[in-house]
Coordinates of C-alpha atoms and ligand atoms in Angstrom, one line a residue:
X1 CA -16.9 13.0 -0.7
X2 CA -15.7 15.4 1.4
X3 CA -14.7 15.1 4.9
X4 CA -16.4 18.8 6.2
X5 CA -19.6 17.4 5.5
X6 CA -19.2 14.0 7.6
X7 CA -19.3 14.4 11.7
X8 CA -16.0 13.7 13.2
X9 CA -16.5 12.0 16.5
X10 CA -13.9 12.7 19.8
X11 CA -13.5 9.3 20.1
X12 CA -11.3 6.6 18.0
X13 CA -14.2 4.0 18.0
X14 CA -17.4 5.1 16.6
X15 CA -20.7 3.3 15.3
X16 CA -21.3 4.7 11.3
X17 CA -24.3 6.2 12.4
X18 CA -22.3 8.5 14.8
X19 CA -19.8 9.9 12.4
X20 CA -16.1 9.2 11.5
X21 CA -13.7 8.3 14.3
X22 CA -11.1 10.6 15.3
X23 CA -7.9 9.7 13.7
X24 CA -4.3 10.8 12.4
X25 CA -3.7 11.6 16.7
X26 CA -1.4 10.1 18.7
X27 CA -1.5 6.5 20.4
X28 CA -2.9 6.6 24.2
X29 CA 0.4 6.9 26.1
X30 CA 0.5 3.1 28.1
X31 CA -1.8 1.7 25.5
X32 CA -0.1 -1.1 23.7
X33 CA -0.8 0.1 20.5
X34 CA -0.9 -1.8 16.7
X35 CA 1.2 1.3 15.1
X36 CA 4.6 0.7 13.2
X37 CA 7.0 3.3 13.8
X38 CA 7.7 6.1 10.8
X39 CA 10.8 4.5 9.9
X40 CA 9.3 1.1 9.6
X41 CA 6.4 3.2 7.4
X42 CA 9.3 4.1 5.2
X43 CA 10.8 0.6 4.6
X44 CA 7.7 -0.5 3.8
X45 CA 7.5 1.4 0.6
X46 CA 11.5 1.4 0.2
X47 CA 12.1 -2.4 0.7
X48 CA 10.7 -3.7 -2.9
X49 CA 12.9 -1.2 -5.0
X50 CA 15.5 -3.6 -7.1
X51 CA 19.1 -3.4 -6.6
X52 CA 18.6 -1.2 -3.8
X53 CA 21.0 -1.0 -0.9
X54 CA 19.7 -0.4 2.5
X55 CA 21.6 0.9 5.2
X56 CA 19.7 2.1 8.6
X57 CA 21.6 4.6 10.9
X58 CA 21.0 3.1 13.7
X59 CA 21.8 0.7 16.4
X60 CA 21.1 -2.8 15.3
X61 CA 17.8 -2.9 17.1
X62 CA 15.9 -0.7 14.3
X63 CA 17.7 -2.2 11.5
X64 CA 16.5 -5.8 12.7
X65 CA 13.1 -4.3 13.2
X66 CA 12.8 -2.8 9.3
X67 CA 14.6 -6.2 7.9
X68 CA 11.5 -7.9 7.7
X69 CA 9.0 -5.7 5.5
X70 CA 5.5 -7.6 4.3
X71 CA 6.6 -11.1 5.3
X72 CA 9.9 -11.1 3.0
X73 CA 13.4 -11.1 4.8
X74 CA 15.6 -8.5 3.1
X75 CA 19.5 -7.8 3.2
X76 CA 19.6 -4.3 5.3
X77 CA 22.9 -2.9 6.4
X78 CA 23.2 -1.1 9.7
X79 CA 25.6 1.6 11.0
X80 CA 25.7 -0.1 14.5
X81 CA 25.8 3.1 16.4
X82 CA 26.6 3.0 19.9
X83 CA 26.7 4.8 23.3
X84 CA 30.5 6.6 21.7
X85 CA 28.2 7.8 18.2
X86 CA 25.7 8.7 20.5
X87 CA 27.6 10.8 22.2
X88 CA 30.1 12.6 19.9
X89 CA 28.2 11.9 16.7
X90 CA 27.8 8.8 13.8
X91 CA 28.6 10.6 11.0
X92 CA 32.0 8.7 10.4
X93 CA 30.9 5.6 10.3
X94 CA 28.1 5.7 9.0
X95 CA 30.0 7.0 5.8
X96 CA 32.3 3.7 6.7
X97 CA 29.1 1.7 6.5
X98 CA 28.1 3.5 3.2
X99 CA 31.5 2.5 1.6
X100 CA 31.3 -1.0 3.4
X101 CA 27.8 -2.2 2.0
X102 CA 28.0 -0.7 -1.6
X103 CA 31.5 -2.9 -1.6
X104 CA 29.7 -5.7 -0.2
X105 CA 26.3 -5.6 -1.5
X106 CA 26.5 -4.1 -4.9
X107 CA 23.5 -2.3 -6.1
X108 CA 22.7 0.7 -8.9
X109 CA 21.0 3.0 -6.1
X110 CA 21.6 3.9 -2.2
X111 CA 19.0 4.6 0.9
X112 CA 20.7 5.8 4.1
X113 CA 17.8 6.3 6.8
X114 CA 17.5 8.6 9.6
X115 CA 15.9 6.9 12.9
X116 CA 15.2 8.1 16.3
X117 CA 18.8 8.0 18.2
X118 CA 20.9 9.6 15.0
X119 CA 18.0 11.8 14.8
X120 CA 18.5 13.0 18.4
X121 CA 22.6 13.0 18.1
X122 CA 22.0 15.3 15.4
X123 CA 23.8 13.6 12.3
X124 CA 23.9 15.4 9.3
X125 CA 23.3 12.1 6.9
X126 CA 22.7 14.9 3.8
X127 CA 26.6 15.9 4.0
X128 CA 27.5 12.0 4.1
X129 CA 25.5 11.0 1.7
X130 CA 26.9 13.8 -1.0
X131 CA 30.4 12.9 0.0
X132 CA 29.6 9.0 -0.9
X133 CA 27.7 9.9 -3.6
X134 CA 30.9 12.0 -4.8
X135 CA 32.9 8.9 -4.4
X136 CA 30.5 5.8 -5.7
X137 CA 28.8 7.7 -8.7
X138 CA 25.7 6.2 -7.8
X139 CA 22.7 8.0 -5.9
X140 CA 23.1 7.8 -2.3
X141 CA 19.3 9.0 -1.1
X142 CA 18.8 10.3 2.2
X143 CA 15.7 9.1 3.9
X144 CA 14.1 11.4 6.6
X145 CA 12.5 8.9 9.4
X146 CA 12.9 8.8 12.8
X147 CA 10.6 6.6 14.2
X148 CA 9.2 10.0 16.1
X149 CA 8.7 12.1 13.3
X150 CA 4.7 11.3 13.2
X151 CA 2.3 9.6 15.6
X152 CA 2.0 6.4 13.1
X153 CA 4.0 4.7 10.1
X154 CA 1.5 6.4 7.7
X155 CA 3.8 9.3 8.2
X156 CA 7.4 6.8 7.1
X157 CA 4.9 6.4 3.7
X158 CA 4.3 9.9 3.0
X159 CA 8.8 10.1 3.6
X160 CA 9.4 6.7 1.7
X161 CA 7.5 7.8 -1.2
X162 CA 9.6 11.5 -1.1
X163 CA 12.5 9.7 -1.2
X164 CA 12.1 9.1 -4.7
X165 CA 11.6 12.4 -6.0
X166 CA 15.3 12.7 -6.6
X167 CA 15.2 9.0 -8.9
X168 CA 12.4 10.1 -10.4
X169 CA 14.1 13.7 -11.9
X170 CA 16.9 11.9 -13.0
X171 CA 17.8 12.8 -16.9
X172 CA 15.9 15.7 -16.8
X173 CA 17.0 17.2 -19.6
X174 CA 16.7 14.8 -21.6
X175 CA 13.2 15.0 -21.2
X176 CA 12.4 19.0 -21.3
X177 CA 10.3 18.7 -24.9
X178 CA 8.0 16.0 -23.3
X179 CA 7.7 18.4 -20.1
X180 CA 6.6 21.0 -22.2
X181 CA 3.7 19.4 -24.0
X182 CA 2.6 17.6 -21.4
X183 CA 1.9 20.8 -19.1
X184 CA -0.4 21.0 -21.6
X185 CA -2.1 17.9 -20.8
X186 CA -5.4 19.3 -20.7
X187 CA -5.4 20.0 -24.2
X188 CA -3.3 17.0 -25.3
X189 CA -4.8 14.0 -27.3
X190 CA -3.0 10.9 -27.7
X191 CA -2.6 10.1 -31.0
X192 CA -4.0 6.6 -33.0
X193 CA -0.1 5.7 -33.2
X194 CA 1.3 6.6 -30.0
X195 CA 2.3 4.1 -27.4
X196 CA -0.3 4.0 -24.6
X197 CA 1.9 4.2 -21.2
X198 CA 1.1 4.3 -17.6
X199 CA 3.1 4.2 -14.2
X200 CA 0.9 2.1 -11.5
X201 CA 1.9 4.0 -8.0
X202 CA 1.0 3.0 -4.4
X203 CA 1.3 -0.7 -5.7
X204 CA 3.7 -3.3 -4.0
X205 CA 2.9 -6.7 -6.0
X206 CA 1.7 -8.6 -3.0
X207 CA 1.4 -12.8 -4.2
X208 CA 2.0 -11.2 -8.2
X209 CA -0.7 -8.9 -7.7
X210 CA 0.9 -6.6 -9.9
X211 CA 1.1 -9.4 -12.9
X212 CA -2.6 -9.6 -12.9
X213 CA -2.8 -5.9 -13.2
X214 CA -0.3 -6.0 -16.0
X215 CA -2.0 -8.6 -18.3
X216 CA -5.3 -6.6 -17.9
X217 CA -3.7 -3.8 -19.2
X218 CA -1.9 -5.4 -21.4
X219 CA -5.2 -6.5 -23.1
X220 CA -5.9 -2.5 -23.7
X221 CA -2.7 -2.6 -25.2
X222 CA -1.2 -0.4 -22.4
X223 CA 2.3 -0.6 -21.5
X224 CA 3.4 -0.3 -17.9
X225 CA 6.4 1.9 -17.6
X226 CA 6.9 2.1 -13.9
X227 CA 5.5 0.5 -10.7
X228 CA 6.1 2.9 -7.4
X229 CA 7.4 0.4 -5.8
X230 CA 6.0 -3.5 -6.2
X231 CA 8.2 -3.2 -9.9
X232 CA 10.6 -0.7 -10.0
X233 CA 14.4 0.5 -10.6
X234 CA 16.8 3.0 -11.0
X235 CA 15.9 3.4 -14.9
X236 CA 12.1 2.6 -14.8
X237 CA 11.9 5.2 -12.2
X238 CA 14.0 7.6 -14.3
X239 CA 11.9 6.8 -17.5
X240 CA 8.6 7.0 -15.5
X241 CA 8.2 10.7 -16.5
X242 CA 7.6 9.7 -19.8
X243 CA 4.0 7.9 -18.9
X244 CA 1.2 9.5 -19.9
X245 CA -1.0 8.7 -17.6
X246 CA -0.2 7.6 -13.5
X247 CA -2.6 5.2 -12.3
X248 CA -3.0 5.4 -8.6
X249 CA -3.8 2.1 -6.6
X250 CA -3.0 3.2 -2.9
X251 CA -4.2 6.8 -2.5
X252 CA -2.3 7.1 0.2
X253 CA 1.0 6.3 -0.3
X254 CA 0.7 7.0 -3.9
X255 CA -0.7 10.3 -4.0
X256 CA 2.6 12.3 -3.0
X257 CA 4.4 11.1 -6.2
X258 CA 1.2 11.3 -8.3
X259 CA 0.8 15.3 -7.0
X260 CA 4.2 15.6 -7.5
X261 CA 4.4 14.5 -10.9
X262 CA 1.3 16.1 -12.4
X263 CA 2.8 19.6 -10.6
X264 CA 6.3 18.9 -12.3
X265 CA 5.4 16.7 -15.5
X266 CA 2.2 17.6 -16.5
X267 CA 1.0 13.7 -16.3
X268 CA -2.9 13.2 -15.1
X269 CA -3.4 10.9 -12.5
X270 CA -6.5 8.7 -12.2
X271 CA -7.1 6.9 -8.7
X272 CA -8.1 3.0 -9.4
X273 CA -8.3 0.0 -7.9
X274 CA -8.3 -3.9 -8.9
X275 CA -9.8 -4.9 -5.8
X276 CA -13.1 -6.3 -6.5
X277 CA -15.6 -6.9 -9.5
X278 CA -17.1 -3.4 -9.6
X279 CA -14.0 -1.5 -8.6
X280 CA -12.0 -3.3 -11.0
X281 CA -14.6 -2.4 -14.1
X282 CA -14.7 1.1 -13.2
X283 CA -11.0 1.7 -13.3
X284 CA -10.5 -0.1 -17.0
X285 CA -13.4 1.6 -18.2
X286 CA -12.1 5.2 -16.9
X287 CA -8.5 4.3 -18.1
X288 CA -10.7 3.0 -21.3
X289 CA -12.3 6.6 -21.5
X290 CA -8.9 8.5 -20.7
X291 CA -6.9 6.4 -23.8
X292 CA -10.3 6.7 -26.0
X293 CA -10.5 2.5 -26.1
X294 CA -13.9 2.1 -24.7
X295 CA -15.0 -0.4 -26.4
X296 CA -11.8 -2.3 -25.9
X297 CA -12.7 -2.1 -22.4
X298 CA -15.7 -3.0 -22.0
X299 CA -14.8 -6.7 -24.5
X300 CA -12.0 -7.1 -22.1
X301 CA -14.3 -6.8 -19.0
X302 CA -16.8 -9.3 -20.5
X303 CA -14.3 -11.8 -21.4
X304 CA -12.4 -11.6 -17.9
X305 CA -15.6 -11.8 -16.2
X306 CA -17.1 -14.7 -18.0
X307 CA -13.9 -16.9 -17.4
X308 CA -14.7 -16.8 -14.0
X309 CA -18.5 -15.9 -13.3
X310 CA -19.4 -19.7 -13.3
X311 CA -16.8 -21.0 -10.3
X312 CA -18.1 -17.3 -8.8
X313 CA -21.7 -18.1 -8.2
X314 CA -21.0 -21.1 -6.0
X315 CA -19.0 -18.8 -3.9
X316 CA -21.7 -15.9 -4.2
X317 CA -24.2 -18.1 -3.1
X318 CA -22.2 -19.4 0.2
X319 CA -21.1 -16.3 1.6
X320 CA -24.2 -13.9 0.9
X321 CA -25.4 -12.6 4.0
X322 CA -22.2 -13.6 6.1
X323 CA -20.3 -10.8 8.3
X324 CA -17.1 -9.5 8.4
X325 CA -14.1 -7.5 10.4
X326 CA -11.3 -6.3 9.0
X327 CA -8.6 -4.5 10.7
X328 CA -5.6 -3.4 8.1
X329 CA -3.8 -0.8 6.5
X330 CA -5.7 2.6 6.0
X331 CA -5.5 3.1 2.2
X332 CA -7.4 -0.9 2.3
X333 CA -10.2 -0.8 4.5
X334 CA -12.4 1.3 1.4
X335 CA -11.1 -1.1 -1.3
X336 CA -12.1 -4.2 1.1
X337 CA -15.4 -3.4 2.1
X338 CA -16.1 -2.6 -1.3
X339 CA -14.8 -6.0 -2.4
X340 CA -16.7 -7.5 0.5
X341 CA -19.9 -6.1 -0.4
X342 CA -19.4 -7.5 -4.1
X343 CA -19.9 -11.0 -2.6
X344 CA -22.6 -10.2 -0.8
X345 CA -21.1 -10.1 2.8
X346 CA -21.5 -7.1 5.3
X347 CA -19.0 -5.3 7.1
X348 CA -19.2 -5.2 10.7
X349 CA -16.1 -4.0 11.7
X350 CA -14.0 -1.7 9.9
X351 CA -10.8 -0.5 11.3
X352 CA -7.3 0.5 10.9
X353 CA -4.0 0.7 12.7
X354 CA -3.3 4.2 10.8
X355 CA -6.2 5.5 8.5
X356 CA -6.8 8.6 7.5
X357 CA -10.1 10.5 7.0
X358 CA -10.2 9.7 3.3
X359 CA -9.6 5.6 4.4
X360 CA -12.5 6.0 6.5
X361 CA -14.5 8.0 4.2
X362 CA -14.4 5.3 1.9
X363 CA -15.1 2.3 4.0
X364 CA -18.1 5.0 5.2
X365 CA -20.3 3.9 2.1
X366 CA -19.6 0.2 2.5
X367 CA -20.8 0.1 5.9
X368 CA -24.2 -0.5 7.9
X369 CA -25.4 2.1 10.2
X370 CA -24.1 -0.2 13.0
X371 CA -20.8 -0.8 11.3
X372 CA -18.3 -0.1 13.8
X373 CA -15.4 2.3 12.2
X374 CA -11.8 2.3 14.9
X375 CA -8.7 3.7 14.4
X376 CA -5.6 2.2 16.2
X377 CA -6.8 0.0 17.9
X378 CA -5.3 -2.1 20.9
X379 CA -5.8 -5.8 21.1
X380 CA -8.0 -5.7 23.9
X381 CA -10.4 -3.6 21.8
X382 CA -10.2 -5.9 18.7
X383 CA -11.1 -8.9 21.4
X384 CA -13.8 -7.3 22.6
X385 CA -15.0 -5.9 19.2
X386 CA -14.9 -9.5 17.9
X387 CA -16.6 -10.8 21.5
X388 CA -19.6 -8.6 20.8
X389 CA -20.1 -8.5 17.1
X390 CA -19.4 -12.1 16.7
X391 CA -18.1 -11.6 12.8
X392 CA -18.4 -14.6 10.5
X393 CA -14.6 -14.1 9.4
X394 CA -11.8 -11.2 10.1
X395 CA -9.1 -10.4 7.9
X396 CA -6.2 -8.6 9.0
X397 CA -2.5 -9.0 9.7
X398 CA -0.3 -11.5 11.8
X399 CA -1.3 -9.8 15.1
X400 CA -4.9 -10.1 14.7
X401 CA -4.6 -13.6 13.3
X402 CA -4.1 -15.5 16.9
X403 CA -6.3 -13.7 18.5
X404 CA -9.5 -14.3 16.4
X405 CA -8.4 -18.3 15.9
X406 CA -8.7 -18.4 20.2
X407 CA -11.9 -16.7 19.8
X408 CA -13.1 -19.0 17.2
X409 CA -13.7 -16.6 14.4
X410 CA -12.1 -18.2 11.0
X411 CA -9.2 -15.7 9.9
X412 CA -8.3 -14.8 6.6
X413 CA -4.5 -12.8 6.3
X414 CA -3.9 -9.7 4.5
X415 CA -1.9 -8.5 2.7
X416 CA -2.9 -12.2 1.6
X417 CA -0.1 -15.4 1.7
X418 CA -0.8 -17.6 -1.4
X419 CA -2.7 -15.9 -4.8
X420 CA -3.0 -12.3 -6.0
X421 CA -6.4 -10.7 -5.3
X422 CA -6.6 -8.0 -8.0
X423 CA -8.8 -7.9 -11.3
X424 CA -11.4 -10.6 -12.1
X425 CA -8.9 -13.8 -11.3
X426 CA -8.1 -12.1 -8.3
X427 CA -12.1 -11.8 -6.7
X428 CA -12.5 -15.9 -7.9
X429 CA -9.5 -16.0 -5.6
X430 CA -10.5 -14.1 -2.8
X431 CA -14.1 -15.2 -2.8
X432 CA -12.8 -18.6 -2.9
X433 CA -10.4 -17.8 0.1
X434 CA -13.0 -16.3 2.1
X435 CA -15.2 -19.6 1.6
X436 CA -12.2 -21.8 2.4
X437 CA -11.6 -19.8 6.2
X438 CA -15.8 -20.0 7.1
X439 CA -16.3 -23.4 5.7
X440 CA -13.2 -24.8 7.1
X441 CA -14.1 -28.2 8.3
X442 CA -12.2 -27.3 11.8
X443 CA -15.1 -25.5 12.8
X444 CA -17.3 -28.0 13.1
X445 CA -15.0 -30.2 15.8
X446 CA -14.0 -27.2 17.8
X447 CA -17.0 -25.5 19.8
X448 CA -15.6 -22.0 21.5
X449 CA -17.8 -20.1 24.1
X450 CA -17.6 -16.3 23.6
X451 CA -19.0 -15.1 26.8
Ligands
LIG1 S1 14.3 3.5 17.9 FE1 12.9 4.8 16.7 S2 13.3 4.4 14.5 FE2 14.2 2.7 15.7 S3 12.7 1.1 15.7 FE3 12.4 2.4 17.6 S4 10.8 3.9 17.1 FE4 11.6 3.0 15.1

């Protein structure tokens, strides 16, 4: 679908039947706004790498801010500028940091981020980060992101993800042949006896996620090499050039190393997703049709759904009919609805704090002519959203949780707390969820008055 042939509305809150919202603009000046900062966009894709050090030029402020990244805690390092760096520069110690944490920490790789003040003072964290790379021998990886640098963390994803171009084109040379014939790809056919390999990108293993997806593809006999960045290291990221095909589960976030890697490598990309029944049967039976295992694919989808398809219908049967707002990350709002609508539920609001035309292009098709689509929206919008559309559930993140629990609308979190919600397993979970929130037997002793 292209966006030129959908009407783009002025306003951030539209009704489907009006057009797209405006989004990708800045937040309302005074309006208390949902919206990470660009750093914070960056840590979220940076956070999961493994034995990763993490140091945030800052002042303790935004390094307490990025320590916390999908609900996990993590060991960051900070600079701990003050008013003396601000003024005649942090470029000392934050090399003295550098030195400090790889000492203290220990880890194979190095991220050193940029954020509004050392942005302003003007620090140049390339030169320090070649001089400690000169003196650690391990990669010591700039990371571009004051918190100003776009209007929303959307933009910190597009940085996080650029960050690893460096990892990624490590050993080059060793792997000029397989360059050559893969810039060929068009024409390439993968033999009976080769090793089927993908990298999964745009994929952060929320509640083992990512082990669902694995044993899926493990069934097609496909080996995962890399995982951008819910699985990955130093070498899997180094060795990821060798897949032959990059499997794309957040479009957003994953399609900078996907383009980047199909420009440089020759390896196709193919956008899936796990979320869902039908979205999950389309992807194996593309990535089937790519790796010539069809039929492989299509046994594996009968056997996966008929392990679950009995405990399904008792859900299926429940929820048809019921209502639904969600209000997440951009790159989710098409996979959800589309994952809603397999249980027979109907999105009534669709929003996110950052999407992009393509998010909302996708959640388009899920939606009812009087679905309403927002971007960034405030909480006094989600409350009166909710107020007026009365959803049967809303699913979203912490900061909408409260709010729809005082207004008596059952709440289910997401990313989600407890069970992974990709591939076959994954739906039985999330239908089973979604029933567990509505049918809540709390409901029935609390009566709330929306007025
Ligand atoms: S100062 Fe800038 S980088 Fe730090 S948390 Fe605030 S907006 Fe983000």
């Amino acid at each position: 679908m292209a966006s030129e042939n959908f009407k783009i509305t002025p306003y951030k809150v539209t009704l489907k039947k009006d057009g797209l919202p405006r989004c990708g603009t800045r937040s309302t000046p005074g309006v208390i706004t949902q919206r990470s900062c660009v750093y914070y966009g960056a840590r979220w894709i940076l956070a999961p790498i493994k034995n990763s050090i993490h140091i945030i030029h800052s002042p303790i402020g935004c390094a307490y801010y990025g320590a916390t990244v999908r609900k996990k805690t993590y060991t960051i390092a900070s600079s701990d500028i003050s008013e003396i760096e601000i003024i005649y520069g942090g470029e000392k110690k934050l090399k003295k940091a550098i030195l400090e944490a790889a000492r203290e920490l220990k880890g194979e790789v190095i991220f050193v981020y940029l954020t509004c003040p050392t942005a302003l003072n003007g620090d140049n964290i390339e030169a320090v980060c070649r001089e400690a790379e000169e003196i650690l021998k391990i990669p010591v990886i700039p990371v571009y992101s004051p918190g100003f640098a776009g209007c929303s963390q959307a933009k910190g994803h597009e940085i996080g993800m650029k960050a690893l171009f460096r990892l990624i084109d490590r050993n080059v040379d060793s792997a000029k042949e397989l360059i050559k014939k893969k810039r060929r790809y068009k024409f390439y056919k993968i033999s009976k006896d080769e090793e089927l390999t993908v990298n999964i990108i745009g994929e952060f293993n929320v509640s083992h996620d990512l082990e669902v997806i694995k044993e899926l593809l493990s069934k097609l006999g496909i080996r995962v090499i890399c995982t951008f960045t819910g699985d990955c290291d130093l070498k899997s990221m180094s060795e990821s050039k060798k897949a032959k095909l990059n499997l794309v589960h957040c479009r957003s976030t994953g399609k900078y190393i996907a383009n980047y890697m199909e420009e440089k490598y020759g390896i196709p990309q193919m956008k899936v997703s796990f979320f869902g029944i039908s979205n999950t049967q389309k992807s194996l039976l593309e990535i089937g049709k790519f790796f010539n295992i069809e039929e492989r694919a299509v046994e594996v989808i009968k056997e996966e759904y008929n392990k679950i398809k009995e405990e399904l219908k008792f859900y299926l049967e429940k929820l048809e009919g019921k209502k639904v707002g969600m209000f997440m990350g951009g790159s989710k709002i098409g996979l959800l609805s589309a994952a809603f609508r397999d249980i027979g539920m109907e999105p009534i609001i669709i929003g996110s704090q950052f999407g992009s035309l393509e998010d909302y292009l996708e959640a388009y098709i899920n939606a009812e002519d009087n679905t309403i689509l927002v971007d960034d929206a405030s909480n006094v919008d989600l409350q009166i959203m909710m107020e007026n559309k009365k959803p049967d559930i809303f699913i979203g993140g912490t900061k909408e949780k409260f709010l729809a629990l005082k207004l008596g609308i059952p709440f289910l979190s997401f990313p989600q707390d407890n069970y992974p919600f990709t591939g076959f397993t994954g739906f039985l979970n999330f239908a089973r969820e979604v029933y567990k929130a509505i049918y809540h037997p709390i409901w029935k002793l609390i009566k709330f008055e929306i007025n």
